[in-house]
CSV table of C-alpha atoms in Angstrom, one decimal:
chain,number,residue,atom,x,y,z
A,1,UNK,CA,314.8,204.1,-84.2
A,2,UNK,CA,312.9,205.1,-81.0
A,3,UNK,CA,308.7,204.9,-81.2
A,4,UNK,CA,308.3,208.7,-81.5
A,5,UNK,CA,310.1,209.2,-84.4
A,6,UNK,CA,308.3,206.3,-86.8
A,7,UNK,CA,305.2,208.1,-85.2
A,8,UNK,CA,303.9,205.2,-82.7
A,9,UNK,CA,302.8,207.8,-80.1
A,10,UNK,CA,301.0,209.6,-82.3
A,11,UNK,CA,298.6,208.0,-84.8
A,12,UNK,CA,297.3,210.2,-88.1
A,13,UNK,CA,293.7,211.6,-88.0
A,14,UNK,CA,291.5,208.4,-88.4
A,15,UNK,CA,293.7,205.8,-87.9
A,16,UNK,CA,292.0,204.7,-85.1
A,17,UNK,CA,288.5,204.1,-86.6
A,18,UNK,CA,290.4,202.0,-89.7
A,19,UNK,CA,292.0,200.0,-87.0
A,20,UNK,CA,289.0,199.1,-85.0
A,21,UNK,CA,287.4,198.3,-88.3
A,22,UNK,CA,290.2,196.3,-89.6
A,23,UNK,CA,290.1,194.3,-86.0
A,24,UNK,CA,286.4,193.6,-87.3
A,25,UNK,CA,286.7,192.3,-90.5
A,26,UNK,CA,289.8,190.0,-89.4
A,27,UNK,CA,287.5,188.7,-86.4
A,28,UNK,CA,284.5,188.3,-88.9
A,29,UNK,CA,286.7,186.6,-91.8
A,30,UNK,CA,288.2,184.6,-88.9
A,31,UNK,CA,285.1,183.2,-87.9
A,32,UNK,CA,283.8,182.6,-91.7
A,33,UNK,CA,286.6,180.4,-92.1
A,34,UNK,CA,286.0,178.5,-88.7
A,35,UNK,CA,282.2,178.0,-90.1
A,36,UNK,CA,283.9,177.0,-93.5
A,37,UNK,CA,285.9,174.4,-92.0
A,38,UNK,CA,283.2,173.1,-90.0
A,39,UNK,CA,280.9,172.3,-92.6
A,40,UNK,CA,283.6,171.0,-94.9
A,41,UNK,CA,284.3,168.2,-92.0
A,42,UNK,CA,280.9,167.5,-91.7
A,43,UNK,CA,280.1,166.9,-95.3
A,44,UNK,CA,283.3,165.1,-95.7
A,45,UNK,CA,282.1,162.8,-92.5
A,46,UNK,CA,278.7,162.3,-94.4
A,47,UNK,CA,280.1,161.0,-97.1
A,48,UNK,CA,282.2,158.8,-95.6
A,49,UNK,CA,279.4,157.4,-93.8
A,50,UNK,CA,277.0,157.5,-96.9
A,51,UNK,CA,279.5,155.4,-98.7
A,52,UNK,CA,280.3,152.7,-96.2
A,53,UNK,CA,276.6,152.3,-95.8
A,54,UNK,CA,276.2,152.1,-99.4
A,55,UNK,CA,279.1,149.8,-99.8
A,56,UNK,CA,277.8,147.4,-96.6
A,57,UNK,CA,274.5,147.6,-98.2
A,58,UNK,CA,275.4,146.9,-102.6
A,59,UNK,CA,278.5,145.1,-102.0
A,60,UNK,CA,277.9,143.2,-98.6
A,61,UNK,CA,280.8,144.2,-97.0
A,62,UNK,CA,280.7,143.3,-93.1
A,63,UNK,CA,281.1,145.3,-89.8
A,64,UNK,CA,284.6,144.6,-89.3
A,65,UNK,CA,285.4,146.7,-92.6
A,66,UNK,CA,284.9,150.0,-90.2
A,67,UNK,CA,288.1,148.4,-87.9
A,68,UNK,CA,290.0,148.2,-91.0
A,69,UNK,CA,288.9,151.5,-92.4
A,70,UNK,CA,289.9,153.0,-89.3
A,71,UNK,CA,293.4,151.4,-89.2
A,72,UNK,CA,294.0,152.1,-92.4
A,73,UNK,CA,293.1,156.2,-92.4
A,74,UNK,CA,294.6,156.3,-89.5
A,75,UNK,CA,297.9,154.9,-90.8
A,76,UNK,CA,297.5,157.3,-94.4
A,77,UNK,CA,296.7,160.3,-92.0
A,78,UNK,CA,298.9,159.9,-88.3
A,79,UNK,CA,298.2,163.3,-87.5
A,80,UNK,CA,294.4,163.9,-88.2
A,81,UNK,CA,291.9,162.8,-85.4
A,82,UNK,CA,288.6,161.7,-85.7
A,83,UNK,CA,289.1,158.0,-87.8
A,84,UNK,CA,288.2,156.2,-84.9
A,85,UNK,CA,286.2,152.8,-85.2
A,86,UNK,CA,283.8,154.7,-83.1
A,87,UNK,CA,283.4,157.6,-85.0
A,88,UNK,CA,283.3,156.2,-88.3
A,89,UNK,CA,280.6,154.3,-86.9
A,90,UNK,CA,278.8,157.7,-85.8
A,91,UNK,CA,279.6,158.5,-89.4
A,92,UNK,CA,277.1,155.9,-91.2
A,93,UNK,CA,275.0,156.8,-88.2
A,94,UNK,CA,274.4,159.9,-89.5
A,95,UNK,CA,274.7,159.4,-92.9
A,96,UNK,CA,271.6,156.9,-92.4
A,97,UNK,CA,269.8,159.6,-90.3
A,98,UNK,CA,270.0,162.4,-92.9
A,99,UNK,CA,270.1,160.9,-96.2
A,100,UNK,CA,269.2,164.3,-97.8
A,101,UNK,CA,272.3,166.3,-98.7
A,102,UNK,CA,271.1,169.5,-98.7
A,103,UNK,CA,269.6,169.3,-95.5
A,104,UNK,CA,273.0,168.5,-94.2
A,105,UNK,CA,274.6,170.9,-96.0
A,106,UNK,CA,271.8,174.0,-95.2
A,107,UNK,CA,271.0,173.0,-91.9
A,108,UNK,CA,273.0,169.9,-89.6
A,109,UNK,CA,276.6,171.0,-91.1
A,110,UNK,CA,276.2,174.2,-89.5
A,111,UNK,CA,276.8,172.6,-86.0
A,112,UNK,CA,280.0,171.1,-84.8
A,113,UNK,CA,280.3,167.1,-85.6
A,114,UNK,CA,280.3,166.9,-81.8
A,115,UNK,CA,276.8,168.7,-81.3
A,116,UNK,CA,275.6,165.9,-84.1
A,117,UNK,CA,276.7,163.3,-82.4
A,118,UNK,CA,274.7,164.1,-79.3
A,119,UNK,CA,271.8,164.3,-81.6
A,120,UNK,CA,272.3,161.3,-82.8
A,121,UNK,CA,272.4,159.2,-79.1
A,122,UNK,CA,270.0,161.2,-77.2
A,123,UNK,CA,267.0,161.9,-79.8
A,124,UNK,CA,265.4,159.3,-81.4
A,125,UNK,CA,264.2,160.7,-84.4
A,126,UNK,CA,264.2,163.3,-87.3
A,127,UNK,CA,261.3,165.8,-86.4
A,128,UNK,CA,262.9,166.2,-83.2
A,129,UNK,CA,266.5,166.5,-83.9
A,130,UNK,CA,265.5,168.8,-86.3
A,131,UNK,CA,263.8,170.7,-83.8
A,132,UNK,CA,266.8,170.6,-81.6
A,133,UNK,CA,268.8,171.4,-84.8
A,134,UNK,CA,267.0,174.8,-85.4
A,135,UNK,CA,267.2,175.7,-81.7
A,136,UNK,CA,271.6,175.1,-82.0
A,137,UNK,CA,271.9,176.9,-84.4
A,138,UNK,CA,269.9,180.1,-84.1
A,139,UNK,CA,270.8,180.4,-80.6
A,140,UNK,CA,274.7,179.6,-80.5
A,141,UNK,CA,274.4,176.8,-78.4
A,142,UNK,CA,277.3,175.2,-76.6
A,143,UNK,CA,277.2,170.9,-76.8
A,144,UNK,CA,276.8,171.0,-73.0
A,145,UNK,CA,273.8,173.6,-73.3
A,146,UNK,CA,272.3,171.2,-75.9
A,147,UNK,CA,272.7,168.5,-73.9
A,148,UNK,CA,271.0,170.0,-71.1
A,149,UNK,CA,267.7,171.4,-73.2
A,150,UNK,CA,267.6,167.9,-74.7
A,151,UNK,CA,267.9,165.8,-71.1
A,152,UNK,CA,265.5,168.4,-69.8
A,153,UNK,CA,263.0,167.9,-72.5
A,154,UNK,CA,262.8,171.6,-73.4
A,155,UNK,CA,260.9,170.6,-76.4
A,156,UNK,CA,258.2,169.4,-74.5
A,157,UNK,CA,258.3,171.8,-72.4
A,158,UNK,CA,258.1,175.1,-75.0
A,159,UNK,CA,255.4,176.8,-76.0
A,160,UNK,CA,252.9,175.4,-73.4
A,161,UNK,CA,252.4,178.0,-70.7
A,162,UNK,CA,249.2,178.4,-70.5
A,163,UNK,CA,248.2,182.4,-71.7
A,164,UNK,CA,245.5,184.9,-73.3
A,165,UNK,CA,248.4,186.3,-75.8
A,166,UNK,CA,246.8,185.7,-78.2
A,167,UNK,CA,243.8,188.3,-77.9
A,168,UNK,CA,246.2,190.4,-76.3
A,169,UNK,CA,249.0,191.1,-78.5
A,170,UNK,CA,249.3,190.7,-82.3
A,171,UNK,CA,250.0,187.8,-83.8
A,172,UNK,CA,253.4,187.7,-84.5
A,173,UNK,CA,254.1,189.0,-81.0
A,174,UNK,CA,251.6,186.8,-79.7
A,175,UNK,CA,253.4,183.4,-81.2
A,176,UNK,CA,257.1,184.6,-80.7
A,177,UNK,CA,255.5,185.3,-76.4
A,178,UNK,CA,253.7,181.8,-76.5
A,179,UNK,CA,256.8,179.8,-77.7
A,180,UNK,CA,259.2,181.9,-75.6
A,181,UNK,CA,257.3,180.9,-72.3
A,182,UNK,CA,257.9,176.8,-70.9
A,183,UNK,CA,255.2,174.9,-68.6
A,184,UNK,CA,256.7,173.7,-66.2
A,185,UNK,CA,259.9,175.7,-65.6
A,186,UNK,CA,262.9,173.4,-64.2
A,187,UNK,CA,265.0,175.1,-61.8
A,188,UNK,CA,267.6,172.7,-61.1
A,189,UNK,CA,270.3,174.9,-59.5
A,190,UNK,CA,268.2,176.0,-55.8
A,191,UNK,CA,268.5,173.5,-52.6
A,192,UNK,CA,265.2,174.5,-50.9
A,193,UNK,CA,262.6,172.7,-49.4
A,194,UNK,CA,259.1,172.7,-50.2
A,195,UNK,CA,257.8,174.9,-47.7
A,196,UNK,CA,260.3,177.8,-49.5
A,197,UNK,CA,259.2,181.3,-49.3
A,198,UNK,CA,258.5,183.0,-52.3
A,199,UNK,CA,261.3,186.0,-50.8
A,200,UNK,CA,263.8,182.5,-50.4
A,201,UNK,CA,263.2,181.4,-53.9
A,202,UNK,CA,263.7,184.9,-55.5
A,203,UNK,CA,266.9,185.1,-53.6
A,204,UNK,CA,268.0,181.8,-54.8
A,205,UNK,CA,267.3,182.3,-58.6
A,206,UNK,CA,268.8,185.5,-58.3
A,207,UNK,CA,271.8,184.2,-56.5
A,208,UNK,CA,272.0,182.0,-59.9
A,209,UNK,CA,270.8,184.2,-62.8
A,210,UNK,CA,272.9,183.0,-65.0
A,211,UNK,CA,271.6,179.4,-64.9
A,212,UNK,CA,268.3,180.9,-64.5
A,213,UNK,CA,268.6,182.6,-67.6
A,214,UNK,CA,269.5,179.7,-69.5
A,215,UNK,CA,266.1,178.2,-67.9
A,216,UNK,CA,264.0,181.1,-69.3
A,217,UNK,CA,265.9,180.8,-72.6
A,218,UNK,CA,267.1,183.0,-75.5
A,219,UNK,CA,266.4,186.6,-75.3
A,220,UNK,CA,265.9,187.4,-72.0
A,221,UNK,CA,268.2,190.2,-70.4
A,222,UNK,CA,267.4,190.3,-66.3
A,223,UNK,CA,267.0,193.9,-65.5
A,224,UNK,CA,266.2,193.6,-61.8
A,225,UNK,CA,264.5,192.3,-58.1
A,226,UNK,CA,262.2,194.7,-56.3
A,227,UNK,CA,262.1,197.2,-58.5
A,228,UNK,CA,260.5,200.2,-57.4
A,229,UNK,CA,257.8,201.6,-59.4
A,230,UNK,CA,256.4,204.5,-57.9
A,231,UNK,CA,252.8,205.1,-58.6
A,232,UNK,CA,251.0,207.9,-57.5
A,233,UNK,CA,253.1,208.5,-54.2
A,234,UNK,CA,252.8,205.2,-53.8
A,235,UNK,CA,255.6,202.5,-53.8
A,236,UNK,CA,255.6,199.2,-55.5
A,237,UNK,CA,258.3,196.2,-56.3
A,238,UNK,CA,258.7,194.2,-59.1
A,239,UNK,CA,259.7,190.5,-57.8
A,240,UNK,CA,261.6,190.2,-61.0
A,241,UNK,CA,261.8,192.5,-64.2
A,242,UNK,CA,263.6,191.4,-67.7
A,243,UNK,CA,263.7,193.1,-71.1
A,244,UNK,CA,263.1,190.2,-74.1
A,245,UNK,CA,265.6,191.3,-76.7
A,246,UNK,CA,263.6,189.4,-79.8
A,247,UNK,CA,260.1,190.9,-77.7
A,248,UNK,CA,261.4,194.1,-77.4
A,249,UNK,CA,259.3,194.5,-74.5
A,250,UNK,CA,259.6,194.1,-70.4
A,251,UNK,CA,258.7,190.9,-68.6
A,252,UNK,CA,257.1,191.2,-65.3
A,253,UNK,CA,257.6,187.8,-63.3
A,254,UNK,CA,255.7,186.8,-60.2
A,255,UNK,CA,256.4,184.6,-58.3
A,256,UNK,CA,254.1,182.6,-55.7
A,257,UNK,CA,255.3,179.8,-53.3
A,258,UNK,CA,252.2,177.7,-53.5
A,259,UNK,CA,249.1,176.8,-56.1
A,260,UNK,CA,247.6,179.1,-58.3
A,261,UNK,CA,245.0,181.3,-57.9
A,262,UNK,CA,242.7,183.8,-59.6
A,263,UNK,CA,243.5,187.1,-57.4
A,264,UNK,CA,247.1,186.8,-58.0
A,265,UNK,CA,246.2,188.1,-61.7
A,266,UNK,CA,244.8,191.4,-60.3
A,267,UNK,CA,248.5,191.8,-58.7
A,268,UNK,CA,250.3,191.6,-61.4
A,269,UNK,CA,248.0,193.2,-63.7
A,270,UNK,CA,248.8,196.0,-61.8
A,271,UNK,CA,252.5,196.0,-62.3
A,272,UNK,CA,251.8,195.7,-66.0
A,273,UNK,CA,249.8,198.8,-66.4
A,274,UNK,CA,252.7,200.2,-63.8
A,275,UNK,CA,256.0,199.2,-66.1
A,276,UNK,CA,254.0,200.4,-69.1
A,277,UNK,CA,253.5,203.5,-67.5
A,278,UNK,CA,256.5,204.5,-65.8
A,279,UNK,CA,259.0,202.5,-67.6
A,280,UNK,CA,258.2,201.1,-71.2
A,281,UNK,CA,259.4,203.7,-74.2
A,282,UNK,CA,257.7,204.3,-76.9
A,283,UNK,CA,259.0,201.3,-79.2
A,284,UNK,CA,259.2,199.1,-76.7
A,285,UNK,CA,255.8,196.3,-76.9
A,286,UNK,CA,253.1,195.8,-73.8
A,287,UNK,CA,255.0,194.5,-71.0
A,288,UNK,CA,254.2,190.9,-70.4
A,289,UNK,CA,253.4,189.0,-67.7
A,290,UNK,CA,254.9,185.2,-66.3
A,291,UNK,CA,253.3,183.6,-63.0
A,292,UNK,CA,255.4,181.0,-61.6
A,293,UNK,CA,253.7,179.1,-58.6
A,294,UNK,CA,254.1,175.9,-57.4
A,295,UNK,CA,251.2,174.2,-59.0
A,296,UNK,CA,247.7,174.9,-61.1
A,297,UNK,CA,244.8,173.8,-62.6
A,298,UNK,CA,244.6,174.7,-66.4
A,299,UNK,CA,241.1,175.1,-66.5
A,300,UNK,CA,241.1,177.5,-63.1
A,301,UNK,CA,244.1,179.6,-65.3
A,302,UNK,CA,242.5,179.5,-68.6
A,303,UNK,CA,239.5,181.0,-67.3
A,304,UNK,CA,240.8,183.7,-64.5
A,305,UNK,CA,243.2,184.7,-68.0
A,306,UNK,CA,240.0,184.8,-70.2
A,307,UNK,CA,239.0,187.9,-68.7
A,308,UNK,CA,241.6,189.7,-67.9
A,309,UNK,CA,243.6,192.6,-70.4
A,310,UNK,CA,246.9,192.5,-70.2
A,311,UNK,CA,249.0,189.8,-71.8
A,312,UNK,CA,249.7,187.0,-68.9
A,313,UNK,CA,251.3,183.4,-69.0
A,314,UNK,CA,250.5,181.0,-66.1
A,315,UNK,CA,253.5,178.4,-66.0
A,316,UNK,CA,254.5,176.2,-63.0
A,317,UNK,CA,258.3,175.5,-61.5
A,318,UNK,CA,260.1,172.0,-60.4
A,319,UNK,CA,262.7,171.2,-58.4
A,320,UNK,CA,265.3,168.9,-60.2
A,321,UNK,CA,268.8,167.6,-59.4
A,322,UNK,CA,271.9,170.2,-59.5
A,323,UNK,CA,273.5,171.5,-63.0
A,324,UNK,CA,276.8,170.2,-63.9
A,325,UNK,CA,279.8,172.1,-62.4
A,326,UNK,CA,280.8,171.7,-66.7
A,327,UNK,CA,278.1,174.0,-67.7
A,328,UNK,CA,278.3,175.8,-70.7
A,329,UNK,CA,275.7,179.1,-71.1
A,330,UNK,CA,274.5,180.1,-74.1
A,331,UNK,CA,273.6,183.8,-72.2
A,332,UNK,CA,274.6,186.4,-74.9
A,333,UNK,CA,277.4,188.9,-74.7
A,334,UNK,CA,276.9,192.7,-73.7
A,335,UNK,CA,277.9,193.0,-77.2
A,336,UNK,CA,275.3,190.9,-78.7
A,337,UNK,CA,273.1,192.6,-76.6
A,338,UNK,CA,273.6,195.9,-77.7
A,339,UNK,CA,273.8,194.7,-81.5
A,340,UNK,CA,270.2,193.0,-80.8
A,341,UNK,CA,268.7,196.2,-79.6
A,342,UNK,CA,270.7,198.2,-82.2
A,343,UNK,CA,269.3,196.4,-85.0
């Protein structure tokens, strides 16, 4: 029986729509039941480690009853990984750290055990591994992306740009713009010196948007360098222009080589009221403003922002040491993308 005549060449009126929605439920039941078997390990590993500390603790059992344990599970089940004196070790670790089931269940089972155990050797605490926690999760983190914001302090470093947001945009806006900005910015993927020209370092984080990306964090879609913007008769160019998918509005970044100062507000104001103007739509919010330079002082910043009205953040950049070659991005997919904006 050839292809034509069971009708292969030629599918029936709507066919193709079922299919491509058939191909969407699979993929979505597919990755249900990865999340289902993910938290099922997790749990499973916290109880483990919830009963050998509670079974150390009640019934004094020593440390060498984890080598045994090991041996023994590992004898009962040859072909399942993950009964390692080390990990069951990790195991009570966690157990100890989150001794509240449902929060294990709602919140740290929704990560891979491997993303836990990084939590558990590089953070010290629960406030900020739940932090850290929050961050994994809603933004689809990779381990080596979590790694990276937790060795680069992102914590720290969130939220504390300094800006007039708030009297600028509403308050909602103005929170979800104040914790979407850092202070300083680490851009460890350029190899420039100090004297670097503000045209070198936009070619260099261009040259590596995708790691500069991650830097700026979820939500940001790069749009363009020297964007033309033509006012009047007049032409202008953006140093950098990005959309904020969460925003929903354009970000403007400047960027200057050396220390802050008050004029280069009136600059970028200017390309604010510009974007707005030529390029924002209607649903779109104010376009917001980021001023990288090489250093500041808050107090100069706070008060050349107190005046001014368009919605600005001051932050400062770093040079640090080179990304891992194993680098992981957590940038979204066009597909993401265009379910963010279509939502």
């Amino acid at each position: 029986m050839n292809e034509a005549s069971i009708g292969l060449n030629a599918p029936p009126d709507g066919y193709t729509d079922w299919l491509t929605g058939l191909k969407s439920r699979i993929h979505n039941a597919q990755q249900r039941a990865s999340i289902a078997v993910n938290r099922e390990l997790v749990m499973l590993y916290w109880q483990i480690g919830r009963e050998i500390l509670a079974r150390q603790s009640d019934q004094g059992w020593g440390s060498k009853v984890i080598d045994r344990l090991a041996q023994d599970l590992r004898a009962a089940f040859p072909d399942i990984k993950g009964f390692s004196p080390r990990n069951l070790k990790y195991m009570r670790a966690f157990a100890e750290a989150w001794p509240d089931s449902e929060f294990v269940q709602q919140a740290a089972a929704q990560l891979p055990w491997g993303h836990n155990v990084v939590l558990l050797e590089k953070l010290p605490g629960p406030e900020t591994r739940r932090w850290y926690i929050t961050q994994a999760v809603k933004h689809s983190w990779s381990r080596n992306t979590l790694l990276l914001h937790i060795e680069n302090c992102l914590l720290e470093r969130s939220g504390k740009a300094v800006s007039n947001f708030e009297s600028h945009l509403p308050k909602a806006q103005s929170d979800l713009a104040r914790e979407s900005l850092k202070d300083p910015y680490r851009f460890d993927f350029l190899s420039l010196g100090l004297d670097a020209k503000e045209r070198d370092i936009e070619n260099a984080l261009i040259k590596h948007v995708t790691e500069f990306l991650l830097e700026l964090g979820a939500g940001f879609a790069y749009v363009g360098r020297q964007v033309l913007l033509n006012v009047g008769g007049d032409e202008f160019f953006v140093d950098l222009l990005f959309y904020h998918l969460k925003l929903r509005c354009y970000v403007v970044i400047e960027l200057k080589a050396g220390k802050f100062k008050p004029e280069h507000l009136g600059k970028l104001s200017f390309y604010l009221a510009a974007v707005d103007a030529e390029l924002k739509h209607p649903q779109d919010g104010p376009t917001i403003g980021l001023l990288l330079c090489k250093g500041k002082n808050e107090v100069v910043a706070e008060y050349a922002l107190r005046d001014n009205n368009r919605p600005i953040g001051v932050a400062e950049y770093q040079w640090v040491e080179s990304l891992s070659a194993e680098l992981q991005t957590s940038l979204p997919s066009i597909e993401q993308i265009e379910r963010e904006l279509a939502g």
